[in-house]
Amino acid sequence: MAKKIRIIDSTLRDGMHAVSHQFTPEEMAEIAAGLDAAGIDTIEVSHGDGLGGSSYNYGFAAAKDEDYLKAVSQVLKNSKLGVLLLPGIGTAHDLEMAAKFGAKVVRVATHCTEADIGEQHIKIAKELGMEAIGFLMMSHMVPPEKLVEQAKLFESYGADAVYITDSAGAMTPYDVKVRIEAVKAAVSVPVGFHAHNNLGLAIGNTLAAIEAGATYVDGTARGLGAGAGNSQTEILVAVLAKLGYETGVDLYKIMDVAEEVVAPKMRRPQIVDKAALSLGYAGVYGSFLLHAMRAAEKFKVDVRDILIELGRLKTVGGQEDMIVDVAYELSKANKQ
Amino acid sequence: MAKKIRIIDSTLRDGMHAVSHQFTPEEMAEIAAGLDAAGIDTIEVSHGDGLGGSSYNYGFAAAKDEDYLKAVSQVLKNSKLGVLLLPGIGTAHDLEMAAKFGAKVVRVATHCTEADIGEQHIKIAKELGMEAIGFLMMSHMVPPEKLVEQAKLFESYGADAVYITDSAGAMTPYDVKVRIEAVKAAVSVPVGFHAHNNLGLAIGNTLAAIEAGATYVDGTARGLGAGAGNSQTEILVAVLAKLGYETGVDLYKIMDVAEEVVAPKMRRPQIVDKAALSLGYAGVYGSFLLHAMRAAEKFKVDVRDILIELGRLKTVGGQEDMIVDVAYELSKANKQ
C-alpha cells in the first residue's frame, strides 16, 4: 500500500510574503477554489506572518484576516481551511475569529527554542475544536536533541502534530534527516516539514524529510513564499507521484492552478538571487536583509559578512539592533 | 583534508539554450572573465547542442564556434576552456578547430546507450592533447548496469572521466545514487554528474551524486540552461562550502558574477513552469515539447499525456515522428 503524505499548501499564507501581502480576498478565493478542486488536503490562509500580522511592523495586507477567511471558506468543498498564528503577533481573539470563519487547522509557530509560548494557543485551539499543530521555526539553529525537547513540549500541550521548519532555507538534506528522525522517534504524533528554497534544496530536503519519517509536508504553488520561496507544490506532487506516494492531489489540476491561476498574479518570479542565497548560506531571517543592507552601506562592509556573522551569533527575530553592532565591529576589523 | 570537487560551469554552453544561443562573443568573454576570476575550474563554451550545433535544426547561434572560443580563450587566466561535442552534430574538424583556439577539455556526449559512437572523437581528442570526457545523456532511461557497460566503453576508448547526465531532469536522488555508485565502482577514472532542475532537484541530486562518489559536477550561473535549467553554480558553491568540500571557487565572486554579469543578460527567469515540469515528470527530451504541443492541439489531447506516453516508450532524439503516432493513438483511446 502506498504511503500517504498530507500536503498543506501555504500559497495563501507564506506566499503572501512574495506579493507583499497584497492578494485580495477575490484572488485568494480563486486560487483556493483551484487548490480545492485539485485535491489539496489543507489550505493555509493569512498574512505572511500569520493572523494579526497585518501591521506597520510586518506590512499591511490588502484586506482583513476575516475577509480572507470568509472569502476562502465560501469556496472550499473538500480542503480543510488552515491558519498560522505566531503567539505575540496573533492573539486568542484572532484564533476565535478564525474558528468562527471556518478555520479547522491552526499552526502555532514559535522560535525553535520557545514552544512554551505556544502552550496557551494550542490549548485554546483544541477547545475550539480545531486541529492544532506545533510549528518550530528556524529549526536549523539547534541540534536534534533540542528539537526533540521542544516537540515533546508541543505534544504535551495537546498538539496533533509537530513541524520542523527551515525558515531560513539553511538546511542540507543531512540536517533535515537527523532532525526529523530524532523528533519522529520521540513523539507519537505525526511530524511535518516546511522547507525554503534559499539553497535550492526545498524539494530535495522535503524528500529527505519524508524518507526520515515526516508525513506532513508544505508547498506553495510556483514556490511562492518568503525569501527564495517554498517547495513548489506542483513539483512536490509530481515527484511524490513518481516515487509512489499518495497525496490525493491531481497532478494535472495542480499544475494548471499554478500556471494559469497563480502565475499571472505573481509580482516577480520566485528565484534564488544573491540576497536569498546569502540568507540561506548565513542561516538568518529574511527580515534582517534590509536592515543589514543599510548597515552595510553605512559602515562600508559587505552585507554578506554581516549576515554570516549574524548567523554565527545565532541571532533571532527581535534582535535587529545587533545588526548595526555587527556592522560596526566588522568595519573596525577591516581597518586594522 | 577536505574532499575536492571540480566544477565545470556550462553557463556558456547549456546556458545558451536559455538565450536561444544568442550570447555574443563579447557577452561570453565578459561572463567567462568573471567565472575565471571566481576560480571556476573549467568553462564550457559552445552552442547549446555543442560544436557545430548552430544550424537550422538546432537554432542558429549569434556567432561562429571559433569566434566564441577565440573571445573566451583570450580572457582566461586560470580556468580551462572546454567544449561539448555530440558525434553526428560536431565533427573531427570542429574538434581540431576547438583545440587550435585553446580548448583543453572536450565532453563527448552520446545517448546513454551509444557510447560507441563517441570512440573516434575521444581518441582524436587525446591525440590533440585534450582532456576527453565521456558524457552519457538521458541516463535516467536505463538501469545502472547498462550505464556501467557504457561508462566502461568510454574508459576503454581512453576517456579521462565519465559523466552521468540527467538531460531531462527526470531523476530523483535515489536514481542518481544507484547510478553513480555503480559506475564509480566499475571504472577507475573520475565520475561526474550533470543535473537538470525540472523536478526542482538539481542541487539535491548533485549532492546525492557527490555522496555516491562523483567528483566532477556541473553548474550554470543563475541555473541558465535547457528546460528548467541546471544546478545553479553559485548555490552549488555555497552548499558545498557549507558541507566542507573544496571547490576552489570564491563564493562572493561567483555570486556577484551571477547577479551582476549573467542575470542582466538573461531573456527570461529560469523557473520550473508547467512545460518544464511535464518534461521532467515524463522524462523526455526538451526538444520534443513543441512537436508534442502541436500534436496535442491537432488531435485534441492533453500534451502531458503525449509526453508521458513518449517517456514510457523511452523515445529518444530523432524519433520525433512517433509524437504524432502517440497523439493519434491517444485521441482514438479517448473517443472509446
XYZ file of C-alpha atoms in Angstrom:
672
model
C 0.000 0.000 0.000
C 1.330 3.411 -0.936
C 2.363 5.640 1.914
C 0.112 8.652 2.383
C 1.576 12.137 2.527
C -0.505 15.104 3.591
C 0.223 18.314 1.729
C -0.503 21.614 3.442
C -0.463 24.320 0.801
C 0.696 27.699 2.029
C 0.384 29.710 -1.194
C -2.148 31.947 0.553
C -0.057 32.413 3.721
C 3.713 32.073 3.168
C 3.068 33.045 -0.448
C 1.685 36.357 0.786
C 5.277 37.407 1.570
C 6.067 37.240 -2.146
C 3.260 39.632 -3.029
C 3.847 41.967 -0.081
C 0.640 40.575 1.464
C -1.388 42.133 -1.357
C -3.532 39.236 -2.580
C -7.149 40.373 -2.481
C -9.883 38.183 -0.954
C -11.177 37.599 -4.506
C -7.760 36.455 -5.704
C -7.449 34.182 -2.682
C -10.848 32.675 -3.354
C -9.952 31.976 -6.969
C -6.653 30.295 -6.018
C -8.257 28.382 -3.143
C -11.011 27.058 -5.402
C -8.329 25.692 -7.731
C -6.314 24.121 -4.919
C -9.505 22.583 -3.505
C -10.512 21.128 -6.866
C -7.003 19.702 -7.275
C -7.382 17.778 -4.025
C -5.078 19.685 -1.661
C -5.676 18.468 1.905
C -5.257 21.749 3.772
C -5.102 25.315 2.536
C -3.404 27.807 4.849
C -4.662 31.384 4.669
C -3.494 34.576 6.364
C -0.976 37.374 6.337
C 2.529 36.014 5.699
C 3.296 36.448 9.386
C 0.056 34.794 10.438
C -3.160 36.049 11.995
C -2.811 39.631 13.161
C 0.319 40.102 11.037
C -1.145 42.999 9.069
C 0.579 45.951 10.749
C 3.159 48.665 10.322
C 5.839 46.260 11.575
C 5.111 43.349 9.259
C 3.439 45.155 6.388
C -0.230 45.817 5.888
C -2.220 43.219 3.968
C -4.710 44.205 1.277
C -7.616 43.063 3.470
C -8.504 41.910 6.967
C -7.928 38.348 8.204
C -11.674 37.783 8.465
C -12.280 38.922 4.907
C -9.694 36.478 3.594
C -11.054 33.607 5.664
C -14.646 34.371 4.697
C -13.784 34.551 1.000
C -11.840 31.292 1.036
C -14.154 29.274 3.278
C -17.041 30.001 0.927
C -15.349 28.259 -1.995
C -13.898 25.195 -0.231
C -15.633 21.900 -0.909
C -13.142 19.340 0.367
C -9.973 21.046 1.566
C -9.573 21.992 5.207
C -9.028 25.672 5.926
C -5.919 26.417 7.980
C -4.335 29.446 9.591
C -0.951 30.252 11.084
C -0.511 32.058 14.362
C 2.654 33.399 15.946
C 1.990 33.996 19.655
C 2.826 37.640 20.255
C 1.576 38.657 16.821
C -1.734 36.771 16.746
C -3.971 36.549 19.797
C -6.532 34.183 21.304
C -9.159 36.540 19.936
C -7.792 36.088 16.404
C -7.998 32.351 16.833
C -11.651 32.508 17.901
C -12.402 34.686 14.903
C -10.641 32.223 12.581
C -12.601 29.296 14.020
C -15.824 31.253 13.543
C -14.984 31.798 9.872
C -14.339 28.141 9.273
C -10.670 27.501 10.070
C -10.253 23.841 11.060
C -6.486 23.785 11.487
C -4.053 26.147 13.183
C -0.312 26.028 13.151
C 1.094 27.668 16.254
C 4.520 28.925 15.217
C 7.285 29.681 17.700
C 11.031 30.026 17.540
C 12.536 26.531 17.761
C 13.529 27.005 21.397
C 10.292 28.592 22.574
C 7.492 26.060 22.226
C 6.370 27.061 25.704
C 4.957 30.346 24.456
C 2.636 28.278 22.237
C 1.004 26.333 25.076
C -1.931 28.653 25.552
C -2.823 28.831 21.863
C -2.574 25.086 21.332
C -4.999 24.599 24.220
C -7.407 27.259 23.023
C -7.368 25.745 19.538
C -8.228 22.347 20.967
C -11.077 23.860 22.986
C -12.351 25.467 19.787
C -12.380 22.018 18.196
C -9.536 22.782 15.823
C -6.608 20.641 14.803
C -3.547 22.242 16.428
C -0.052 21.848 15.002
C 3.175 22.997 16.672
C 5.497 24.723 14.208
C 9.165 25.070 15.256
C 10.720 27.866 13.207
C 14.430 28.323 12.377
C 14.997 24.674 13.254
C 18.456 24.707 11.643
C 19.749 26.723 14.608
C 19.640 23.979 17.212
C 20.705 20.331 17.329
C 18.183 17.471 17.048
C 18.029 16.867 20.810
C 16.834 20.423 21.409
C 14.112 19.991 18.788
C 13.091 16.726 20.427
C 12.647 18.553 23.739
C 10.587 21.305 22.123
C 8.496 18.904 20.032
C 7.662 16.956 23.182
C 6.532 20.191 24.823
C 4.137 20.832 21.949
C 2.898 17.251 22.183
C 2.361 17.658 25.937
C 0.174 20.730 25.303
C -2.073 18.602 23.089
C -0.649 19.388 19.645
C -1.916 16.981 16.987
C 1.330 17.181 15.025
C 4.710 18.901 15.157
C 6.562 20.631 12.335
C 10.278 21.143 11.812
C 10.526 24.402 9.910
C 13.561 25.501 7.904
C 12.558 29.161 7.927
C 15.859 30.433 6.517
C 16.228 27.711 3.906
C 19.547 26.907 5.527
C 19.423 23.143 5.891
C 21.038 20.433 3.802
C 19.337 17.027 3.339
C 21.517 15.602 6.118
C 20.458 18.389 8.526
C 16.835 17.549 7.774
C 17.288 13.803 8.100
C 18.850 13.875 11.570
C 16.278 16.343 12.893
C 13.199 14.584 11.533
C 14.452 11.152 12.575
C 15.102 12.310 16.117
C 11.740 14.030 16.517
C 9.861 11.185 14.832
C 11.375 8.729 17.293
C 10.446 10.895 20.276
C 6.814 11.855 19.673
C 3.763 9.791 18.834
C 2.017 12.469 16.750
C 2.740 12.972 13.031
C 5.838 15.004 12.133
C 5.878 17.617 9.381
C 8.500 19.561 7.442
C 8.360 23.049 5.955
C 11.151 23.944 3.526
C 12.533 27.108 1.992
C 14.490 27.139 -1.227
C 17.366 29.509 -0.454
C 19.924 26.763 -1.079
C 17.934 25.275 -3.961
C 17.078 22.345 -1.714
C 13.373 22.800 -0.930
C 12.288 19.698 -2.853
C 15.409 17.687 -2.010
C 15.040 18.461 1.682
C 11.332 17.640 1.640
C 12.145 14.225 0.163
C 14.807 13.741 2.846
C 12.186 14.609 5.483
C 9.716 12.088 4.092
C 12.377 9.382 3.973
C 13.161 10.181 7.600
C 9.519 9.771 8.619
C 7.718 13.071 8.003
C 4.176 12.540 6.742
C 3.030 16.173 6.538
C 4.838 18.479 4.118
C 4.298 22.016 2.903
C 4.288 23.544 -0.522
C 3.180 26.630 -2.384
C 2.105 26.974 -6.000
C 5.013 28.206 -8.106
C 7.096 28.151 -4.909
C 5.649 31.479 -3.815
C 6.976 32.500 -0.405
C 9.373 34.466 1.768
C 12.994 34.675 0.624
C 13.628 32.149 -2.130
C 10.175 30.699 -1.568
C 8.946 27.263 -0.568
C 8.711 23.796 -2.045
C 6.768 24.215 -5.261
C 3.528 22.287 -4.616
C 3.059 21.076 -8.183
C 6.649 19.781 -8.314
C 6.207 18.072 -4.968
C 3.059 16.354 -6.203
C 4.845 15.216 -9.375
C 7.905 13.889 -7.543
C 5.837 12.125 -4.881
C 3.671 10.546 -7.591
C 6.840 9.361 -9.328
C 8.059 7.818 -6.087
C 4.751 6.081 -5.442
C 3.443 8.182 -2.549
C -0.239 9.055 -2.291
C -1.061 12.733 -1.845
C -4.637 12.722 -3.070
C -3.725 15.590 -5.389
C -4.467 15.516 -9.122
C -1.163 16.315 -10.828
C -2.597 17.938 -13.949
C -5.020 20.089 -11.958
C -2.389 21.361 -9.547
C -0.047 22.139 -12.452
C -2.850 24.067 -14.130
C -3.697 26.076 -10.999
C -0.044 27.039 -10.587
C 0.392 28.061 -14.206
C -2.956 29.574 -15.045
C -4.276 30.976 -11.758
C -1.272 31.711 -9.543
C 1.493 32.660 -12.009
C -0.436 35.593 -13.533
C -0.922 37.026 -10.027
C 2.776 36.981 -9.130
C 4.699 40.226 -8.804
C 8.107 38.692 -9.563
C 9.432 35.261 -10.423
C 10.427 33.157 -7.423
C 14.152 32.677 -7.965
C 17.273 32.226 -5.856
C 19.050 35.543 -6.235
C 22.082 36.847 -4.385
C 20.072 38.119 -1.423
C 18.114 34.879 -0.984
C 21.247 32.766 -1.315
C 23.107 34.938 1.189
C 20.328 34.497 3.734
C 20.238 30.724 3.279
C 24.004 30.430 3.431
C 24.160 32.561 6.578
C 21.053 30.962 8.076
C 19.350 34.185 9.153
C 15.807 35.527 8.959
C 14.770 37.191 5.725
C 13.537 40.199 7.649
C 17.143 41.008 8.571
C 18.122 41.656 4.971
C 17.033 45.264 4.530
C 18.497 46.288 7.895
C 21.754 44.543 7.013
C 21.918 46.229 3.619
C 21.511 49.656 5.208
C 24.180 48.876 7.797
C 26.499 47.554 5.081
C 26.232 50.811 3.201
C 26.741 52.948 6.275
C 29.794 51.068 7.541
C 31.215 50.143 4.107
C 31.257 46.403 4.686
C 29.945 43.522 2.574
C 26.342 42.751 3.514
C 27.192 39.044 3.305
C 29.844 39.399 6.009
C 27.184 40.925 8.253
C 24.672 38.171 7.532
C 27.207 35.395 8.061
C 28.279 36.901 11.385
C 24.618 37.232 12.439
C 24.147 33.575 11.556
C 27.218 32.591 13.544
C 25.850 34.509 16.526
C 22.516 32.693 16.072
C 20.542 35.922 16.191
C 16.783 35.627 16.015
C 13.860 37.898 15.157
C 13.724 40.815 17.579
C 17.496 41.202 17.723
C 17.643 43.649 14.815
C 19.653 46.076 16.978
C 22.578 43.678 16.788
C 22.888 44.253 13.052
C 24.428 47.686 13.479
C 26.767 46.408 16.193
C 27.969 43.620 13.930
C 28.466 46.003 11.000
C 30.432 48.395 13.193
C 32.680 45.632 14.543
C 33.329 44.345 11.034
C 34.248 47.800 9.786
C 36.716 48.205 12.651
C 38.233 44.804 11.899
C 38.537 45.720 8.208
C 40.507 48.842 9.039
C 43.038 47.021 11.189
C 41.569 17.089 4.450
C 38.537 18.437 2.632
C 37.385 16.478 -0.391
C 37.933 18.299 -3.677
C 35.088 18.769 -6.115
C 35.712 20.009 -9.647
C 33.053 22.337 -11.010
C 32.557 22.538 -14.744
C 30.498 25.624 -15.476
C 28.278 25.339 -18.518
C 26.670 28.800 -18.481
C 28.194 29.436 -21.889
C 27.118 26.083 -23.368
C 23.981 24.610 -21.762
C 23.044 28.157 -20.768
C 22.960 29.049 -24.465
C 19.675 27.108 -24.725
C 18.069 29.627 -22.375
C 19.018 32.558 -24.597
C 18.223 30.780 -27.870
C 22.009 30.572 -28.480
C 22.196 34.361 -28.784
C 25.008 35.284 -26.410
C 27.502 37.352 -28.381
C 31.246 36.622 -28.204
C 31.634 39.869 -26.210
C 28.990 38.759 -23.681
C 30.646 35.367 -23.417
C 34.022 36.967 -22.807
C 32.612 39.159 -20.046
C 30.928 36.220 -18.307
C 33.974 33.974 -18.766
C 36.271 36.614 -17.257
C 34.045 36.684 -14.184
C 33.887 32.898 -13.872
C 37.670 32.726 -14.299
C 38.275 35.341 -11.615
C 35.924 33.471 -9.267
C 38.064 30.351 -9.601
C 35.883 28.075 -11.751
C 37.941 25.067 -12.848
C 36.556 24.589 -16.358
C 34.370 26.820 -18.502
C 32.419 25.082 -21.255
C 31.702 27.141 -24.359
C 29.690 26.418 -27.479
C 26.235 26.286 -28.998
C 23.796 24.615 -26.594
C 23.961 21.468 -28.702
C 27.739 21.567 -28.844
C 30.250 22.304 -31.568
C 28.581 22.528 -34.952
C 25.170 22.914 -33.331
C 24.445 26.246 -34.989
C 22.067 25.179 -37.741
C 18.510 25.285 -38.987
C 17.764 22.129 -36.963
C 19.110 23.242 -33.602
C 18.852 27.010 -33.961
C 21.454 29.399 -35.262
C 23.824 30.925 -32.713
C 24.698 34.606 -32.756
C 28.265 33.817 -33.833
C 30.535 31.021 -35.027
C 32.084 28.444 -32.700
C 35.554 29.811 -33.424
C 34.539 33.375 -32.609
C 33.181 32.283 -29.219
C 36.261 30.213 -28.423
C 38.609 32.969 -29.521
C 36.783 35.579 -27.435
C 36.731 33.429 -24.311
C 40.242 31.983 -24.564
C 41.654 35.498 -24.681
C 40.260 36.390 -21.247
C 41.001 33.169 -19.345
C 43.832 33.312 -16.840
C 43.312 30.171 -14.795
C 40.205 28.333 -15.916
C 40.432 25.600 -18.506
C 38.434 26.122 -21.695
C 36.046 23.261 -22.505
C 33.731 22.340 -25.349
C 30.943 19.838 -25.848
C 30.616 17.673 -28.923
C 27.768 15.399 -29.970
C 29.064 12.984 -32.607
C 26.806 13.459 -35.608
C 26.416 17.171 -34.926
C 30.053 18.109 -34.295
C 32.876 16.673 -36.385
C 36.539 15.795 -36.000
C 37.240 19.004 -37.876
C 35.321 21.023 -35.261
C 37.404 19.391 -32.557
C 40.664 20.329 -34.263
C 39.417 23.888 -34.612
C 38.483 23.994 -30.901
C 41.920 22.698 -29.895
C 43.538 25.323 -32.092
C 41.557 28.052 -30.340
C 42.592 26.887 -26.905
C 40.053 24.263 -25.802
C 41.756 21.918 -23.338
C 38.737 19.769 -22.449
C 36.070 18.131 -24.573
C 32.975 16.325 -23.428
C 31.900 13.788 -25.999
C 28.157 13.448 -25.497
C 26.180 10.424 -26.663
C 22.847 8.876 -25.795
C 23.319 6.704 -22.713
C 23.270 3.500 -24.770
C 25.539 4.701 -27.561
C 28.981 5.384 -26.129
C 30.412 3.521 -29.124
C 29.677 6.412 -31.455
C 31.983 8.520 -29.258
C 35.057 6.313 -29.667
C 36.533 8.176 -32.602
C 36.152 11.617 -31.015
C 37.592 10.541 -27.674
C 40.661 9.197 -29.499
C 41.055 12.292 -31.670
C 40.782 14.492 -28.575
C 43.528 12.507 -26.865
C 45.735 12.813 -29.957
C 45.153 16.577 -29.873
C 46.380 16.583 -26.284
C 42.967 17.395 -24.828
C 41.265 16.014 -21.760
C 38.403 13.839 -23.055
C 35.285 13.173 -21.006
C 32.522 10.726 -21.937
C 29.063 12.231 -21.333
C 26.142 9.781 -21.149
C 22.926 11.703 -21.847
C 19.390 10.765 -20.734
C 20.898 8.431 -18.140
C 17.553 8.085 -16.344
C 16.346 5.850 -19.172
C 18.459 2.815 -18.400
C 19.351 0.872 -15.262
C 22.730 1.228 -13.530
C 24.191 -1.916 -15.109
C 23.669 -0.507 -18.604
C 25.408 2.721 -17.617
C 28.278 0.690 -16.175
C 28.684 -1.077 -19.530
C 28.644 2.242 -21.420
C 30.965 4.003 -18.977
C 33.448 1.166 -19.340
C 33.309 1.590 -23.107
C 34.206 5.270 -22.754
C 37.020 4.342 -20.384
C 38.301 1.751 -22.856
C 38.490 4.454 -25.558
C 40.765 6.487 -23.322
C 38.246 8.864 -21.699
C 39.723 10.691 -18.710
C 36.361 10.785 -16.912
C 32.756 9.691 -17.417
C 29.609 11.707 -16.768
C 26.120 10.536 -15.857
C 23.824 13.145 -17.373
C 20.222 13.705 -16.320
C 19.316 15.508 -19.554
C 15.572 15.530 -18.883
C 15.843 16.443 -15.206
C 13.899 13.260 -14.512
C 15.910 11.639 -11.739
C 15.272 11.540 -8.009
C 18.179 11.456 -5.531
C 17.816 7.672 -5.279
C 18.031 7.289 -9.076
C 21.245 9.316 -9.005
C 22.749 7.444 -6.082
C 22.384 3.950 -7.552
C 23.705 5.034 -10.947
C 26.734 6.948 -9.682
C 27.635 4.256 -7.145
C 27.509 1.543 -9.792
C 29.599 3.465 -12.309
C 32.048 4.653 -9.663
C 32.653 1.059 -8.589
C 33.226 -0.073 -12.172
C 35.630 2.488 -13.633
C 38.922 3.854 -12.392
C 38.520 7.334 -13.879
C 36.644 10.153 -12.097
C 32.855 10.142 -12.380
C 30.803 13.276 -12.976
C 27.155 14.294 -12.753
C 25.184 16.830 -14.774
C 21.752 17.782 -13.409
C 18.677 19.498 -14.734
C 16.122 21.153 -12.493
C 12.806 20.032 -13.993
C 11.811 18.304 -10.747
C 13.395 21.007 -8.578
C 16.129 18.546 -7.679
C 19.209 19.855 -9.496
C 21.063 20.754 -6.296
C 19.653 17.842 -4.272
C 20.622 15.360 -6.977
C 24.089 16.850 -7.326
C 24.628 16.390 -3.583
C 23.387 12.797 -3.900
C 25.883 12.271 -6.733
C 28.768 13.627 -4.667
C 27.821 11.441 -1.711
C 27.783 8.478 -4.066
C 31.280 9.237 -5.305
C 31.056 11.812 -8.092
C 33.910 14.312 -8.001
C 33.066 16.363 -11.097
C 29.787 18.292 -11.126
C 28.216 20.831 -13.446
C 26.553 24.126 -12.817
C 25.488 27.279 -14.608
C 25.224 30.801 -13.240
C 21.606 31.526 -12.278
C 20.786 27.980 -13.362
C 20.710 29.020 -17.023
C 20.069 26.051 -19.301
C 17.729 23.905 -21.354
C 14.292 23.168 -19.887
C 14.208 24.133 -16.234
C 17.933 24.808 -16.326
C 20.868 23.314 -14.472
C 22.303 23.317 -10.989
C 22.845 26.965 -10.138
C 26.644 27.292 -9.849
C 26.605 29.917 -7.099
C 24.214 27.818 -4.992
C 26.318 24.725 -5.558
C 29.425 26.590 -4.401
C 27.602 27.839 -1.282
C 26.196 24.424 -0.364
C 29.487 22.645 -0.955
C 31.305 25.255 1.154
C 28.744 24.686 3.907
C 29.353 20.950 3.736
C 33.135 21.358 3.864
C 34.021 20.465 0.269
C 36.749 22.329 -1.595
C 35.795 23.733 -4.989
C 38.450 26.413 -5.313
C 35.671 28.890 -6.106
C 35.295 32.198 -4.260
C 31.684 32.266 -3.055
C 31.238 36.029 -3.081
C 32.789 36.409 -6.524
C 30.651 33.697 -8.117
C 27.516 35.190 -6.524
C 28.470 38.582 -7.946
C 29.082 37.225 -11.447
C 25.701 35.500 -11.427
C 23.837 38.559 -10.184
C 25.692 41.392 -11.868
C 27.031 39.910 -15.107
C 24.785 36.974 -16.046
C 21.343 37.974 -14.728
C 21.115 41.192 -16.782
C 21.814 39.169 -19.949
C 19.009 36.673 -19.344
C 15.940 36.698 -21.583
C 13.622 35.114 -19.004
C 13.902 33.898 -15.418
C 14.913 30.260 -15.073
C 11.883 28.736 -13.374
C 10.092 25.393 -13.294
C 6.920 26.072 -15.246
C 4.288 23.623 -16.434
C 6.179 22.713 -19.588
C 9.474 22.107 -17.777
C 7.794 20.077 -15.052
C 5.890 17.994 -17.613
C 9.132 17.141 -19.400
C 10.880 16.146 -16.163
C 7.926 14.112 -14.968
C 7.653 12.327 -18.302
C 11.417 12.023 -18.708
C 11.592 13.151 -22.317
C 13.836 15.476 -24.285
C 13.017 19.179 -24.169
C 13.141 19.337 -27.932
C 10.001 17.169 -28.060
C 7.875 19.812 -26.389
C 6.931 21.998 -29.342
C 6.155 18.996 -31.541
C 4.027 17.499 -28.761
C 2.160 20.762 -28.243
C 1.310 20.939 -31.948
C 0.160 17.317 -31.963
C -1.900 17.900 -28.808
C -3.754 20.723 -30.482
C -4.334 18.802 -33.695
C -5.643 15.655 -32.015
C -7.336 17.373 -29.040
C -5.414 15.522 -26.340
C -3.516 16.789 -23.293
C 0.113 17.466 -24.188
C 1.119 15.863 -20.878
C -0.492 12.578 -21.876
C 1.595 12.616 -25.038
C 4.815 13.384 -23.151
C 4.180 10.725 -20.503
C 3.492 8.117 -23.183
C 6.664 9.142 -25.043
C 8.566 8.736 -21.779
C 7.037 5.322 -21.204
C 8.082 4.286 -24.702
C 11.610 5.561 -23.939
C 11.733 7.598 -27.120
C 14.962 9.429 -27.861
C 16.071 12.340 -30.021
C 15.481 11.531 -33.684
C 12.160 9.764 -33.022
C 10.070 12.918 -33.389
C 7.858 11.116 -35.905
C 6.495 8.991 -33.069
C 4.915 12.043 -31.460
C 2.105 12.237 -33.993
C 1.530 8.474 -33.763
C 1.232 8.695 -29.984
C -1.141 11.669 -30.177
C -3.296 9.848 -32.714
C -3.490 6.685 -30.604
C -4.388 8.728 -27.511
C -7.158 10.543 -29.360
C -8.597 7.204 -30.517
C -8.453 5.838 -26.963
C -10.159 8.991 -25.639
C -13.059 8.519 -28.047
C -13.686 4.940 -26.994
